[in-house]
Amino acid sequence: MSSTSPTTHDTPVDRPAVPEEILAYYARGEEDARIRRGSGRLEFWRTQDVLRRLLPAAPARVLDVGGGSGVHAEWLARDGYEVELVDPVPLHLEQAGRLPGVTARLGDARALPADDASRDVVLMLGPLYHLPERPDRVRALGEALRVVRPGGLVVAATINRHAALHDLLREERYFDPAHRAHTDEVSATGRHGIGGLFTTAYFAEPTEVPAEFSAAGLVPDGQYGLEGVAWLMGGVEQWLDDPERREAVMSATRRIESEPTLLGASGHVLTAGRRRP
């Protein structure tokens, strides 16, 4: 049975503050539709594809940190996993709490409302790219280390450093001088500020992330580019509508998912690591 409940392991005093602009961005309620429709489906289905190969067999205990509306928690619960979702956005808790088999709880990736070594898997499919400062990202990964059992799996998503440049070129927005200036700054620094097409975020070089896993005490053991170059193709939405072409796209993207020279071409990368036994 699904439910929502307040955190019991930290208080509003010691829970880190989430910037208001990030809360406001997600309170618009657009993220669920973004990942379930159009070209966003490639990210969604490829995330499923990679996780279904990495996760231990169900029923395993999964903590979905920053899990949003439950877009991934939903299929994980349907696959038989014991899923608890943690998110700082009230709308997301309301949406996820209605899903069968999903428990939704208020919380922040840097101070997780969960006991030590209490989960088999910790997923962070969003929090790291809303933590612009490296110490905060390492702190969040350290919390994942604390919560996952010895030998357990941690998987985190990051947005690639040049994803905005690629995306705006594809959409032809890069030719607007204002968009171009902002996008070039993101490519140079990784920092996406207020005023662009997104919200406060950090776009990472793929090589940065394993080092942050290691700094947190995790042992990195794989990286997976989700979209490859397919997301930049003009016909990708139509290809995803066709089951035969969709499978071809998935297969092609899977083939190059861990090729080091192509990791940065994807919009998103999953990095996997483990707590030492």
Short mmCIF file of C-alpha atoms in Angstrom, two decimals, residues 14-274:
data_model
loop_
_atom_site.label_atom_id
_atom_site.label_comp_id
_atom_site.label_asym_id
_atom_site.label_seq_id
_atom_site.Cartn_x
_atom_site.Cartn_y
_atom_site.Cartn_z
CA ASP A 14 19.16 20.09 10.49
CA ARG A 15 17.74 19.17 7.09
CA PRO A 16 19.70 21.09 4.40
CA ALA A 17 17.78 23.80 2.63
CA VAL A 18 16.82 23.31 -1.01
CA PRO A 19 16.97 26.57 -3.01
CA GLU A 20 13.55 28.07 -3.60
CA GLU A 21 14.03 28.29 -7.35
CA ILE A 22 14.54 24.51 -7.56
CA LEU A 23 11.42 23.84 -5.51
CA ALA A 24 9.45 26.29 -7.65
CA TYR A 25 10.68 24.71 -10.89
CA TYR A 26 9.51 21.24 -9.90
CA ALA A 27 6.30 22.52 -8.32
CA ARG A 28 5.20 23.30 -11.89
CA GLY A 29 4.59 19.56 -12.27
CA GLU A 30 6.14 19.24 -15.73
CA GLU A 31 8.89 16.70 -15.07
CA ASP A 32 6.69 13.60 -15.11
CA ALA A 33 5.33 14.40 -18.57
CA ARG A 34 8.79 15.36 -19.88
CA ILE A 35 10.19 11.92 -19.26
CA ARG A 36 7.14 9.96 -20.40
CA ARG A 37 6.59 11.75 -23.72
CA GLY A 38 8.46 12.68 -26.86
CA SER A 39 12.23 12.22 -26.93
CA GLY A 40 12.31 12.10 -23.12
CA ARG A 41 11.11 8.51 -23.37
CA LEU A 42 14.59 7.50 -24.51
CA GLU A 43 16.04 8.61 -21.16
CA PHE A 44 13.18 6.87 -19.34
CA TRP A 45 13.43 3.54 -21.14
CA ARG A 46 17.21 3.48 -21.14
CA THR A 47 17.24 4.12 -17.39
CA GLN A 48 14.97 1.09 -17.00
CA ASP A 49 17.17 -0.91 -19.35
CA VAL A 50 20.37 -0.22 -17.41
CA LEU A 51 18.87 -0.58 -13.94
CA ARG A 52 17.18 -3.88 -14.73
CA ARG A 53 20.64 -5.26 -15.55
CA LEU A 54 22.33 -3.78 -12.47
CA LEU A 55 19.81 -4.27 -9.68
CA PRO A 56 19.72 -7.36 -7.49
CA ALA A 57 16.69 -9.59 -7.84
CA ALA A 58 13.38 -8.50 -6.33
CA PRO A 59 12.33 -8.24 -3.64
CA ALA A 60 15.24 -5.98 -2.71
CA ARG A 61 14.94 -2.78 -0.67
CA VAL A 62 15.35 0.29 -2.91
CA LEU A 63 15.63 3.88 -1.70
CA ASP A 64 14.77 6.21 -4.60
CA VAL A 65 16.35 9.52 -3.56
CA GLY A 66 15.04 12.58 -5.37
CA GLY A 67 12.63 10.25 -7.11
CA GLY A 68 10.25 13.01 -8.13
CA SER A 69 6.72 11.97 -9.04
CA GLY A 70 7.69 8.30 -8.85
CA VAL A 71 8.29 7.80 -12.55
CA HIS A 72 10.89 5.11 -11.79
CA ALA A 73 9.54 4.03 -8.40
CA GLU A 74 6.33 2.99 -10.16
CA TRP A 75 7.93 0.37 -12.41
CA LEU A 76 10.35 -0.74 -9.68
CA ALA A 77 7.41 -1.50 -7.38
CA ARG A 78 5.62 -3.25 -10.23
CA ASP A 79 8.76 -5.38 -10.74
CA GLY A 80 8.46 -6.50 -7.12
CA TYR A 81 10.96 -4.24 -5.34
CA GLU A 82 10.30 -2.73 -1.93
CA VAL A 83 10.47 0.96 -2.81
CA GLU A 84 10.69 4.03 -0.61
CA LEU A 85 10.96 7.41 -2.34
CA VAL A 86 12.54 10.48 -0.73
CA ASP A 87 12.03 13.92 -2.25
CA PRO A 88 11.95 17.57 -1.03
CA VAL A 89 9.06 18.67 -3.30
CA PRO A 90 5.55 18.37 -1.74
CA LEU A 91 3.87 17.89 -5.13
CA HIS A 92 6.16 14.95 -5.87
CA LEU A 93 5.31 13.33 -2.54
CA GLU A 94 1.63 13.68 -3.28
CA GLN A 95 2.05 12.13 -6.74
CA ALA A 96 4.37 9.32 -5.70
CA GLY A 97 2.37 8.53 -2.58
CA ARG A 98 -0.58 7.49 -4.73
CA LEU A 99 1.41 4.77 -6.50
CA PRO A 100 0.81 1.15 -5.48
CA GLY A 101 3.70 -0.28 -3.50
CA VAL A 102 5.55 3.04 -3.09
CA THR A 103 6.13 4.84 0.20
CA ALA A 104 6.96 8.54 -0.19
CA ARG A 105 8.83 10.55 2.45
CA LEU A 106 10.05 14.13 2.74
CA GLY A 107 13.82 14.37 2.71
CA ASP A 108 17.06 15.64 1.19
CA ALA A 109 19.86 13.63 -0.41
CA ARG A 110 22.38 15.19 1.99
CA ALA A 111 20.55 14.01 5.13
CA LEU A 112 18.59 10.89 4.29
CA PRO A 113 15.70 9.82 6.55
CA ALA A 114 16.86 6.20 6.65
CA ASP A 115 18.81 3.96 9.01
CA ASP A 116 22.38 2.81 8.49
CA ALA A 117 22.82 -0.19 6.13
CA SER A 118 19.04 -0.47 5.74
CA ARG A 119 18.72 -0.67 1.93
CA ASP A 120 20.03 -2.99 -0.76
CA VAL A 121 20.06 -0.23 -3.39
CA VAL A 122 20.18 3.57 -3.29
CA LEU A 123 19.20 5.41 -6.46
CA MET A 124 20.03 9.08 -6.97
CA LEU A 125 18.55 9.79 -10.37
CA GLY A 126 18.35 13.55 -9.93
CA PRO A 127 19.92 14.99 -6.76
CA LEU A 128 23.54 15.28 -7.90
CA TYR A 129 22.74 17.68 -10.70
CA HIS A 130 20.99 20.06 -8.33
CA LEU A 131 24.03 20.27 -6.03
CA PRO A 132 26.43 22.72 -7.72
CA GLU A 133 29.08 22.44 -5.00
CA ARG A 134 31.30 19.35 -4.93
CA PRO A 135 31.22 19.00 -1.10
CA ASP A 136 27.43 18.73 -1.27
CA ARG A 137 27.60 16.05 -3.95
CA VAL A 138 30.16 14.07 -1.97
CA ARG A 139 28.01 14.51 1.16
CA ALA A 140 24.98 13.10 -0.70
CA LEU A 141 27.01 10.14 -1.94
CA GLY A 142 28.29 9.66 1.60
CA GLU A 143 24.71 9.44 2.80
CA ALA A 144 24.03 6.81 0.15
CA LEU A 145 27.08 4.91 1.45
CA ARG A 146 25.74 5.10 5.00
CA VAL A 147 22.27 3.86 4.08
CA VAL A 148 23.17 1.03 1.69
CA ARG A 149 24.14 -2.36 3.09
CA PRO A 150 27.73 -3.64 2.74
CA GLY A 151 28.15 -4.79 -0.85
CA GLY A 152 25.03 -2.86 -1.85
CA LEU A 153 24.55 -0.83 -5.01
CA VAL A 154 24.44 2.95 -5.48
CA VAL A 155 23.48 4.43 -8.86
CA ALA A 156 23.53 8.17 -9.55
CA ALA A 157 22.55 10.17 -12.62
CA THR A 158 24.34 13.26 -13.87
CA ILE A 159 23.67 15.66 -16.72
CA ASN A 160 26.60 15.88 -19.09
CA ARG A 161 28.66 19.05 -19.28
CA HIS A 162 27.75 19.89 -22.88
CA ALA A 163 24.16 18.58 -22.84
CA ALA A 164 22.68 22.08 -22.98
CA LEU A 165 24.84 23.05 -25.95
CA HIS A 166 23.84 19.88 -27.83
CA ASP A 167 20.18 20.28 -26.94
CA LEU A 168 19.95 23.93 -27.96
CA LEU A 169 21.73 23.25 -31.24
CA ARG A 170 19.25 20.46 -31.97
CA GLU A 171 16.31 22.77 -31.19
CA GLU A 172 17.92 25.71 -33.05
CA ARG A 173 17.73 27.90 -29.93
CA TYR A 174 21.52 28.21 -29.85
CA PHE A 175 21.30 30.81 -32.61
CA ASP A 176 19.59 33.21 -30.18
CA PRO A 177 22.43 35.36 -28.71
CA ALA A 178 21.05 35.28 -25.16
CA HIS A 179 20.64 31.49 -25.14
CA ARG A 180 24.06 31.09 -26.74
CA ALA A 181 25.85 33.20 -24.11
CA HIS A 182 24.24 31.31 -21.25
CA THR A 183 24.86 27.91 -22.84
CA ASP A 184 28.51 28.69 -23.55
CA GLU A 185 28.95 29.65 -19.88
CA VAL A 186 27.44 26.33 -18.77
CA SER A 187 29.78 24.45 -21.09
CA ALA A 188 32.76 26.33 -19.65
CA THR A 189 31.91 26.00 -15.94
CA GLY A 190 29.23 23.33 -15.57
CA ARG A 191 27.08 25.76 -13.61
CA HIS A 192 23.54 26.40 -14.79
CA GLY A 193 22.02 29.39 -13.03
CA ILE A 194 18.57 30.90 -12.82
CA GLY A 195 17.26 32.44 -16.01
CA GLY A 196 17.97 29.70 -18.51
CA LEU A 197 15.61 27.00 -19.70
CA PHE A 198 16.27 24.92 -16.56
CA THR A 199 16.95 25.79 -12.92
CA THR A 200 20.01 25.85 -10.65
CA ALA A 201 22.08 22.82 -11.62
CA TYR A 202 25.54 21.41 -12.22
CA PHE A 203 26.42 19.73 -15.52
CA ALA A 204 29.29 17.29 -14.92
CA GLU A 205 32.10 15.90 -16.97
CA PRO A 206 31.65 12.09 -16.92
CA THR A 207 35.17 11.65 -15.52
CA GLU A 208 34.32 13.75 -12.44
CA VAL A 209 31.68 11.43 -11.07
CA PRO A 210 33.70 8.28 -10.25
CA ALA A 211 36.15 10.50 -8.35
CA GLU A 212 33.28 11.86 -6.26
CA PHE A 213 32.08 8.30 -5.59
CA SER A 214 35.57 7.43 -4.38
CA ALA A 215 35.77 10.57 -2.23
CA ALA A 216 32.55 9.46 -0.51
CA GLY A 217 33.96 5.99 0.18
CA LEU A 218 32.12 4.14 -2.58
CA VAL A 219 33.83 1.87 -5.10
CA PRO A 220 32.81 2.98 -8.64
CA ASP A 221 32.30 0.08 -11.04
CA GLY A 222 30.66 1.35 -14.23
CA GLN A 223 29.25 4.24 -16.25
CA TYR A 224 26.42 4.14 -18.76
CA GLY A 225 25.51 6.83 -21.27
CA LEU A 226 21.73 6.80 -21.55
CA GLU A 227 20.88 8.47 -24.85
CA GLY A 228 24.09 8.09 -26.85
CA VAL A 229 23.83 10.30 -29.92
CA ALA A 230 20.28 9.15 -30.75
CA TRP A 231 18.64 11.95 -28.75
CA LEU A 232 20.21 14.49 -31.11
CA MET A 233 18.68 12.96 -34.23
CA GLY A 234 15.78 14.82 -35.80
CA GLY A 235 13.58 11.73 -36.19
CA VAL A 236 14.03 10.22 -32.74
CA GLU A 237 10.49 10.91 -31.51
CA GLN A 238 8.99 9.12 -34.51
CA TRP A 239 11.46 6.26 -34.15
CA LEU A 240 10.38 5.77 -30.53
CA ASP A 241 6.74 5.58 -31.66
CA ASP A 242 7.56 2.58 -33.87
CA PRO A 243 8.23 -0.60 -31.81
CA GLU A 244 10.66 -2.06 -34.35
CA ARG A 245 12.67 1.14 -34.76
CA ARG A 246 12.55 1.79 -31.00
CA GLU A 247 14.20 -1.55 -30.32
CA ALA A 248 16.87 -0.77 -32.90
CA VAL A 249 17.57 2.58 -31.22
CA MET A 250 17.72 0.92 -27.79
CA SER A 251 20.07 -1.78 -29.09
CA ALA A 252 22.38 0.72 -30.78
CA THR A 253 22.51 2.93 -27.71
CA ARG A 254 23.13 -0.06 -25.45
CA ARG A 255 26.05 -1.10 -27.64
CA ILE A 256 27.96 2.14 -27.00
CA GLU A 257 26.68 2.90 -23.49
CA SER A 258 30.05 2.43 -21.75
CA GLU A 259 32.38 3.51 -24.55
CA PRO A 260 34.57 6.14 -22.81
CA THR A 261 34.96 8.29 -25.92
CA LEU A 262 31.16 8.59 -26.29
CA LEU A 263 29.99 9.02 -22.70
CA GLY A 264 29.87 12.80 -23.05
CA ALA A 265 27.59 12.61 -26.10
CA SER A 266 24.63 11.43 -24.00
CA GLY A 267 22.43 13.90 -22.22
CA HIS A 268 22.66 11.84 -19.02
CA VAL A 269 25.08 9.32 -17.57
CA LEU A 270 24.43 6.75 -14.86
CA THR A 271 27.39 5.98 -12.60
CA ALA A 272 27.25 2.82 -10.49
CA GLY A 273 29.25 1.98 -7.40
CA ARG A 274 29.16 -0.20 -4.33
#
